[in-house]
Structures are given as structure tokens and as C-alpha cells.
Short mmCIF file of C-alpha atoms in Angstrom, two decimals:
data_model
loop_
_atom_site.label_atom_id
_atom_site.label_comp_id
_atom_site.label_asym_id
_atom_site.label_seq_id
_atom_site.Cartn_x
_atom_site.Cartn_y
_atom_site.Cartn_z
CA UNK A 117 -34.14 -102.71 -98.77
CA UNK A 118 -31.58 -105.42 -99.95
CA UNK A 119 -28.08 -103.06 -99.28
CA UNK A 120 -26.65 -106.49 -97.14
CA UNK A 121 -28.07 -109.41 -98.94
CA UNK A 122 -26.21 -112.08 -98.52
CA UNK A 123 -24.77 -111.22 -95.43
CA UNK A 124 -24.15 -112.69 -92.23
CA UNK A 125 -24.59 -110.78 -88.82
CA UNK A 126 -24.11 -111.11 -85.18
CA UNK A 127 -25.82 -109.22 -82.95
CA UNK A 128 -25.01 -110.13 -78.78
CA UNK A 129 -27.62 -109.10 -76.78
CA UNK A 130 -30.52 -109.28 -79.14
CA UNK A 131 -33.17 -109.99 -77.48
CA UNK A 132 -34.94 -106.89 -76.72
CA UNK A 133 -34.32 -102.70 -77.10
CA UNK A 134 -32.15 -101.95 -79.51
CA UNK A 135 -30.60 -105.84 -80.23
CA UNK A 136 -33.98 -106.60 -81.38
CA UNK A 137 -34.45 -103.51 -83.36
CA UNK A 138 -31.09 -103.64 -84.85
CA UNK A 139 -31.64 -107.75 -85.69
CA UNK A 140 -35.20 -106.58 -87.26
CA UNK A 141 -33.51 -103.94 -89.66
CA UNK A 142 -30.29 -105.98 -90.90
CA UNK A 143 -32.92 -109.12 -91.51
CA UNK A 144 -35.37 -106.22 -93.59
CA UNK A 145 -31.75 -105.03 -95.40
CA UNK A 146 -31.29 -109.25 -96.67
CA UNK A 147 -29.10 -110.73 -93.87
CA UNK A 148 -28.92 -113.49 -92.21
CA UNK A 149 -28.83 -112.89 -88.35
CA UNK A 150 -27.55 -114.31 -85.05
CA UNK A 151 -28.72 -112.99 -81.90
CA UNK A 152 -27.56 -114.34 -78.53
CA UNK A 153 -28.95 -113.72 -75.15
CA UNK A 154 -29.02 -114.91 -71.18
CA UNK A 155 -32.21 -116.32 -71.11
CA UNK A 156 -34.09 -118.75 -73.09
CA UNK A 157 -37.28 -117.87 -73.27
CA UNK A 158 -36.85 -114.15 -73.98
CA UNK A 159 -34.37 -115.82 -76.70
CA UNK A 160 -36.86 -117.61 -78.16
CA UNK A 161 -39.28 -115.02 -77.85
CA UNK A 162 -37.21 -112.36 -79.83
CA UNK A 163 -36.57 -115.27 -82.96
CA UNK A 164 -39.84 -115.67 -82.95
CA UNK A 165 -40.21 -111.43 -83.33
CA UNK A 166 -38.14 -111.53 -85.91
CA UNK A 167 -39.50 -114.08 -87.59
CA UNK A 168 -37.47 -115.48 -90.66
CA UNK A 169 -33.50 -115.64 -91.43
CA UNK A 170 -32.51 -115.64 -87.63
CA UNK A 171 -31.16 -118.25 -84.96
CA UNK A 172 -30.91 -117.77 -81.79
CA UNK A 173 -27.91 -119.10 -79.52
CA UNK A 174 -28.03 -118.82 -75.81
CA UNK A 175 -24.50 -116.71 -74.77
CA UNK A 176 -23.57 -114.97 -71.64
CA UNK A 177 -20.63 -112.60 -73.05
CA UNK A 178 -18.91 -112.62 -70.15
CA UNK A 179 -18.27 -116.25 -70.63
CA UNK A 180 -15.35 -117.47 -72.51
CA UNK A 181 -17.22 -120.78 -73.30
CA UNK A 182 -20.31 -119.68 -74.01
CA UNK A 183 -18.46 -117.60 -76.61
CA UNK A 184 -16.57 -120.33 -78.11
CA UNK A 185 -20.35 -122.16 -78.43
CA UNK A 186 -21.87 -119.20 -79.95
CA UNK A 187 -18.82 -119.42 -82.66
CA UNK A 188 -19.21 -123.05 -83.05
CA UNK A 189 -22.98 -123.01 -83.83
CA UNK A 190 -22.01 -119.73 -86.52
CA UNK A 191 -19.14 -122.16 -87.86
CA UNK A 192 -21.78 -125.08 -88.75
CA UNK A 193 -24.40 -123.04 -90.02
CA UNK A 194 -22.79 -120.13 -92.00
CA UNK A 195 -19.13 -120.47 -92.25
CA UNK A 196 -18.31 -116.65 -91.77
CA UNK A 197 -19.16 -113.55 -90.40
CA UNK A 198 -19.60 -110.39 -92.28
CA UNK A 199 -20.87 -107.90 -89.62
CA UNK A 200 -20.65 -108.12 -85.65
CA UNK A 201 -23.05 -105.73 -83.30
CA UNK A 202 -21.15 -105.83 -80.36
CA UNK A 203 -24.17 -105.07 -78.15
CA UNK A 204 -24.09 -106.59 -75.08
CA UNK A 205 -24.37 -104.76 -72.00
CA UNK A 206 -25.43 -102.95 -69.13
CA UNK A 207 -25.01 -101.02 -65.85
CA UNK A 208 -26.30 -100.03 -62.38
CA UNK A 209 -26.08 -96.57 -60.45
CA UNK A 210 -23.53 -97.05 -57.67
CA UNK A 211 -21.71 -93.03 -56.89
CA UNK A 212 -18.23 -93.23 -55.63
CA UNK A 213 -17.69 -94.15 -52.01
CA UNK A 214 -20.65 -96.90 -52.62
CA UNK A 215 -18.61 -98.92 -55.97
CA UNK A 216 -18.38 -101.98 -54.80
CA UNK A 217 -15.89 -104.97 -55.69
CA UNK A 218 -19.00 -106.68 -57.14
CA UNK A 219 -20.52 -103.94 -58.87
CA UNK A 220 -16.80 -103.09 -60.56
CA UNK A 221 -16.10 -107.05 -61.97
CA UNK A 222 -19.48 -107.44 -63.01
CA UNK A 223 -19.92 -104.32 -64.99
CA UNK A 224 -16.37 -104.66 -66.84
CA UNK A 225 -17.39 -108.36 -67.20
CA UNK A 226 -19.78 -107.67 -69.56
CA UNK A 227 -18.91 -104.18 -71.04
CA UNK A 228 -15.04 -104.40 -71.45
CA UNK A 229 -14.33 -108.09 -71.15
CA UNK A 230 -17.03 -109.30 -73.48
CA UNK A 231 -16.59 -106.77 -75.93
CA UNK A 232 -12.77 -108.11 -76.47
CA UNK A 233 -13.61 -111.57 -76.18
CA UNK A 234 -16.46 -111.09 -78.76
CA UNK A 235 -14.61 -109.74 -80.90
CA UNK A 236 -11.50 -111.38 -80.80
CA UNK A 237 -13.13 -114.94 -80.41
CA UNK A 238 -14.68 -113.66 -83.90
CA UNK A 239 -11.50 -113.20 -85.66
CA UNK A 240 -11.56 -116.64 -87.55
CA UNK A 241 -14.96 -116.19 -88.86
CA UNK A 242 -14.27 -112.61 -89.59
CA UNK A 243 -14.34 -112.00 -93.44
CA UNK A 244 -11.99 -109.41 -94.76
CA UNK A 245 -13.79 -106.34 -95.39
CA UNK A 246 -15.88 -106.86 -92.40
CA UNK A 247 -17.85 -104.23 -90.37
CA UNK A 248 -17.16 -104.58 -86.78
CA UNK A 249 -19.82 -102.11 -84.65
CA UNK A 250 -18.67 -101.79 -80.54
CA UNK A 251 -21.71 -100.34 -78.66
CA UNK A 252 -20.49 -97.30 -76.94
CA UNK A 253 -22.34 -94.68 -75.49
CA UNK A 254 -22.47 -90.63 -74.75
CA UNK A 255 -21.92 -91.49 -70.96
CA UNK A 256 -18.45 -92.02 -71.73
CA UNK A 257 -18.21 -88.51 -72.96
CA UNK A 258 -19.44 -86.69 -70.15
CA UNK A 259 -19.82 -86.91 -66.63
CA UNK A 260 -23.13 -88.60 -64.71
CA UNK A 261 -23.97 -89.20 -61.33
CA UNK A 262 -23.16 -92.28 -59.96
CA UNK A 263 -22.45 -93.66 -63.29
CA UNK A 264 -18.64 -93.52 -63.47
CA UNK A 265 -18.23 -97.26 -63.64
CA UNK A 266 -20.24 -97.82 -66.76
CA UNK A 267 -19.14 -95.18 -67.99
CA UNK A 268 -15.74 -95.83 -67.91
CA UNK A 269 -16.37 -99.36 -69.62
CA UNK A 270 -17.79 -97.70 -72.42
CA UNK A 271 -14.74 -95.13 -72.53
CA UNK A 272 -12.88 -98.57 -72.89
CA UNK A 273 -15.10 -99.57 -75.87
CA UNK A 274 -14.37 -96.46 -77.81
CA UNK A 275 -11.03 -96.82 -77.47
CA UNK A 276 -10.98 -100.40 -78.73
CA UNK A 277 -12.37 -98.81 -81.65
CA UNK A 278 -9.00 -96.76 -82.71
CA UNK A 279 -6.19 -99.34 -81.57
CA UNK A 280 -8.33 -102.66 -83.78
CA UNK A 281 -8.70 -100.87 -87.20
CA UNK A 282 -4.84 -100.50 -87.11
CA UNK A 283 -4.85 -104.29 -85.88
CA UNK A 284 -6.72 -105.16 -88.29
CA UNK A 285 -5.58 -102.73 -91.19
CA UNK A 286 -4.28 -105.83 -93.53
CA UNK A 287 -7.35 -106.92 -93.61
CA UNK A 288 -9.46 -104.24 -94.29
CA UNK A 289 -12.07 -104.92 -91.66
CA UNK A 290 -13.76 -101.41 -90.45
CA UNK A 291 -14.34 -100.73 -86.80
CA UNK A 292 -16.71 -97.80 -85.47
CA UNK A 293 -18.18 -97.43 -82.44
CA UNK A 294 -21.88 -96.20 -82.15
CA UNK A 295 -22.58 -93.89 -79.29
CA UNK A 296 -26.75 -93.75 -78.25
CA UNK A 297 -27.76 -91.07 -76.11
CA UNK A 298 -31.47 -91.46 -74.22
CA UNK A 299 -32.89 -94.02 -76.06
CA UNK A 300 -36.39 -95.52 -74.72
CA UNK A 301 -35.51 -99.02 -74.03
CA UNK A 302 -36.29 -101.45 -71.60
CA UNK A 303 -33.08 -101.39 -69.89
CA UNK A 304 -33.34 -97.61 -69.33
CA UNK A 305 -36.10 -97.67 -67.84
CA UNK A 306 -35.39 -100.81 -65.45
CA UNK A 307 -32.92 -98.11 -64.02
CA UNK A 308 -35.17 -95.55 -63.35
CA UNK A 309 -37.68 -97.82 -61.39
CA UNK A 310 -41.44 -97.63 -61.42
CA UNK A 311 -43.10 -97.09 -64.54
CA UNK A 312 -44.21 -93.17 -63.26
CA UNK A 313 -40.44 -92.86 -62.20
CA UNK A 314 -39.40 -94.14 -65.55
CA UNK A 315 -41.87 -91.52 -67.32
CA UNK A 316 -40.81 -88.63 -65.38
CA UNK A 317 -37.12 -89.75 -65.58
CA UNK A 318 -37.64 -89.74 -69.61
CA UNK A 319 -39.62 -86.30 -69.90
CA UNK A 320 -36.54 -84.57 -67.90
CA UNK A 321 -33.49 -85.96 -70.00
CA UNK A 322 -35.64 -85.26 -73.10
CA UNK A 323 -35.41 -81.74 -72.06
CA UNK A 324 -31.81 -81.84 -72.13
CA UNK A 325 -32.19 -82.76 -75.91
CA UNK A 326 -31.92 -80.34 -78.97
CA UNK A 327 -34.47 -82.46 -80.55
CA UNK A 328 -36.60 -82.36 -77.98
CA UNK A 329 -37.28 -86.43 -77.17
CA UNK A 330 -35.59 -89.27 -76.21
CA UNK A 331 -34.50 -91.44 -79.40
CA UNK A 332 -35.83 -95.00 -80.16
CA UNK A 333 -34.52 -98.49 -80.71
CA UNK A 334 -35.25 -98.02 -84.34
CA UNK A 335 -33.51 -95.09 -84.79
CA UNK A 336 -30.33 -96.98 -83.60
CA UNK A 337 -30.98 -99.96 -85.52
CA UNK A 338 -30.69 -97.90 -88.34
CA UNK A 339 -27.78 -96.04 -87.71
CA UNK A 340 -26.12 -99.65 -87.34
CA UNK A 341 -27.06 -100.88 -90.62
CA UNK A 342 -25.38 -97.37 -91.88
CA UNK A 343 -21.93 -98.91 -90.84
CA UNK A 344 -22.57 -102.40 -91.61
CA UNK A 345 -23.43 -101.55 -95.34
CA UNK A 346 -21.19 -100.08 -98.07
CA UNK A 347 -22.24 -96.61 -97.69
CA UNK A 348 -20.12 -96.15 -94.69
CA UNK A 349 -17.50 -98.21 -96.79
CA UNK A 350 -14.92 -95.27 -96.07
CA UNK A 351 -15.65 -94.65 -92.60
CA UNK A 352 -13.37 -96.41 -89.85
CA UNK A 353 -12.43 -95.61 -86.48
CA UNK A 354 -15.11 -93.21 -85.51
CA UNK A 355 -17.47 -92.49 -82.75
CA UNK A 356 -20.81 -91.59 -83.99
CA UNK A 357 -23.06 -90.01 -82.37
CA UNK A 358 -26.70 -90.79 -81.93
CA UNK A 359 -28.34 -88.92 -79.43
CA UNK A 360 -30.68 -85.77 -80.61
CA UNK A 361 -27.30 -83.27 -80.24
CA UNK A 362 -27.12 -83.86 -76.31
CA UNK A 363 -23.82 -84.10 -76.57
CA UNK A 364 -22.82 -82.04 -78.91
CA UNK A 365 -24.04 -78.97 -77.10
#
């Protein structure tokens, strides 16, 4: 499994679900990866997972510096960048008439603002021909309970997608947006609550799923390294899909 040796990756929010996973994969595939995340120790903790051909640098997406850092420390060790994971992310449940100011700026913080900024901070380091992969996701296809602010971000995302490949035609750098649907990931199941809640929360939304289960990190991970890698090399633009057929029915 060699299909991006030589390569250089960034993956933000790496250190655990389907960051990890994803950082595993392209490292297996012969790149060279850069994961970021809040907090040291699970940062150092995930390198350490991965094992070989990885650096970790402590980044908060949201943050315009910590950006610029994360850049700087790519710069000095590897000069370019030849596929970006836009990963970073997250939500909370809040239904309308509870959305608070709070809850609003910290969501589109890290879902809309730090997918720009990622990507645009990037740009320098960006070799033409690139792969360029925003994190989307199925929510932003379909309605969900007190989910409307997340999802909403993630509409955002996909839409990034479209208007940046024709910013970025002369170049030739692909954009795609990846779209999980249930996946089992630690995040996930932090929303649910307890670990019964989160098992009985998984068993009903894998119900919901042609396949018949909720997906895993993995599976993700190697959807991802489907975009990043010349097989995909004439797909750009498009929102794919990986979630069992939930949404598709």
C-alpha cells in the first residue's frame, strides 16, 4: 500500500476517531503526516499510535495563530503540502428556542471558521495538483433534532467545496467534501451520554441504516485516502457519501 509515497498530509483534529484512523491509513499508503490537536497529551498519545512518519503540532483551528504555527512548523520540516484533511470539529444538541449566543460562535468557530482559515492559511504550502478533503457530514442533508446549528456549519463546508475548485481551477488542486453518516467514534458517543445511553443510542440509528450498522473510523479513513490518491484524480467538487445508504433512502 504505497499509492501516496512521498506525500505530505495534514490532518486537523487527529488525535482520536476518525483523525487517527485517517492519519493511520495515509502513513500505511507512504505519507508523511501532520496531525494537530487541543490537547497535549492526547497529541502525544495519538503520535505515539501512529508510530513512525508523523509529528504532532498542538492547534486549536479556531485560532488564527495557532494556524499560522501549525504552517510554520510544516514550512521547516517539509516545505509543502500535498493533501489537507480538513477534520476538525464538533457539535452539541441545543433545539431552537434554547441556541444560545455561545453555543452559535463556538460551533461556527470551529466548523466554518476553521475550515476557511485552514485551508486558506494552507494556500502557500499547497502544491498544485493537491487534494483538499473538507469534513462534511449527512446532517447537513437532512433535518435532526436539535442539531440545526451544526448542521448548518457543515451545509457551509459543502458548499466551500463547489465555490474553491473554481478558485483554485489554475491550479489544479481538487476539492471534495466527505460526508460520514453514524460512525462509532468517541465524539458520538460523548453526545449520547452514558456508555448504556451511547449503546442504545447506536443500536437505534443503526436501524435506520440499509446496511444494517453504524460505520467505523476505518471505513472513513479509507474513503479519505480514495480522494487524496490518484484514483479519484478526476473527481472534484463532490459530496460523497459515506454512511451505509442512510441518506440515500
Amino acid at each position: 500500500m504505497t499509492k501516496l509515497q512521498g506525500k505530505v498530509a495534514v490532518i486537523t483534529g487527529g488525535t482520536s476517531g476518525i483523525g487517527l484512523a485517517t492519519a493511520k491509513r495515509l502513513v500505511n499508503e507512504g505519507a508523511y503526516v501532520f496531525i494537530t490537536g487541543r490537547r497535549q497529551a492526547e497529541l502525544d498519545a495519538a503520535v505515539a499510535n501512529i508510530g513512525s512518519n508523523v509529528t504532532g503540532v498542538r492547534s486549536d483551528v479556531s485560532r488564527l495563530e495557532d494556524l499560522d504555527h501549525l504552517y510554520d512548523v510544516i514550512r521547516g520540516q517539509q516545505k509543502q503540502i500535498d493533501i489537507l484533511f480538513v477534520n476538525a470539529g464538533g457539535g452539541e444538541f441545543a433545539p431552537l428556542g434554547e441556541i444560545t449566543e455561545e453555543h452559535y460562535e463556538k460551533t461556527f468557530n470551529i466548523n466554518v471558521k476553521g475550515t476557511i482559515f485552514t485551508v486558506q492559511k494552507a494556500l502557500p504550502l499547497i502544491n498544485d495538483g493537491a487534494s483538499i478533503i473538507l469534513a462534511s457530514s449527512t446532517a447537513a442533508s437532512s433535518g435532526m433534532p436539535a442539531f440545526s446549528i451544526y448542521s448548518a456549519t457543515k451545509a457551509a463546508i459543502r458548499s466551500f467545496a463547489r465555490g474553491w475548485i473554481v478558485d483554485l481551477q489554475s491550479r489544479k488542486v481538487r476539492i471534495n467534501a466527505i460526508s460520514p453518516g453514524v460512525i462509532h467514534t468517541p465524539g458520538l458517543t460523548g453526545l449520547a451520554g452514558s456508555e448504556e445511553e451511547s449503546q442504545q443510542f447506536l443500536q437505534q440509528m443503526a436501524q435506520s441504516i440499509p446496511l444494517g450498522r453504524v460505520g467505523q473510523p476505518e471505513e472513513i479513513a479509507g474513503a479519505v485516502a480514495f480522494l487524496a490518491s490518484e484514483d479519484s484524480s478526476f473527481i472534484n467538487g463532490i459530496e460523497l457519501f459515506v454512511d451505509g445508504g442512510m441518506r440515500q433512502i
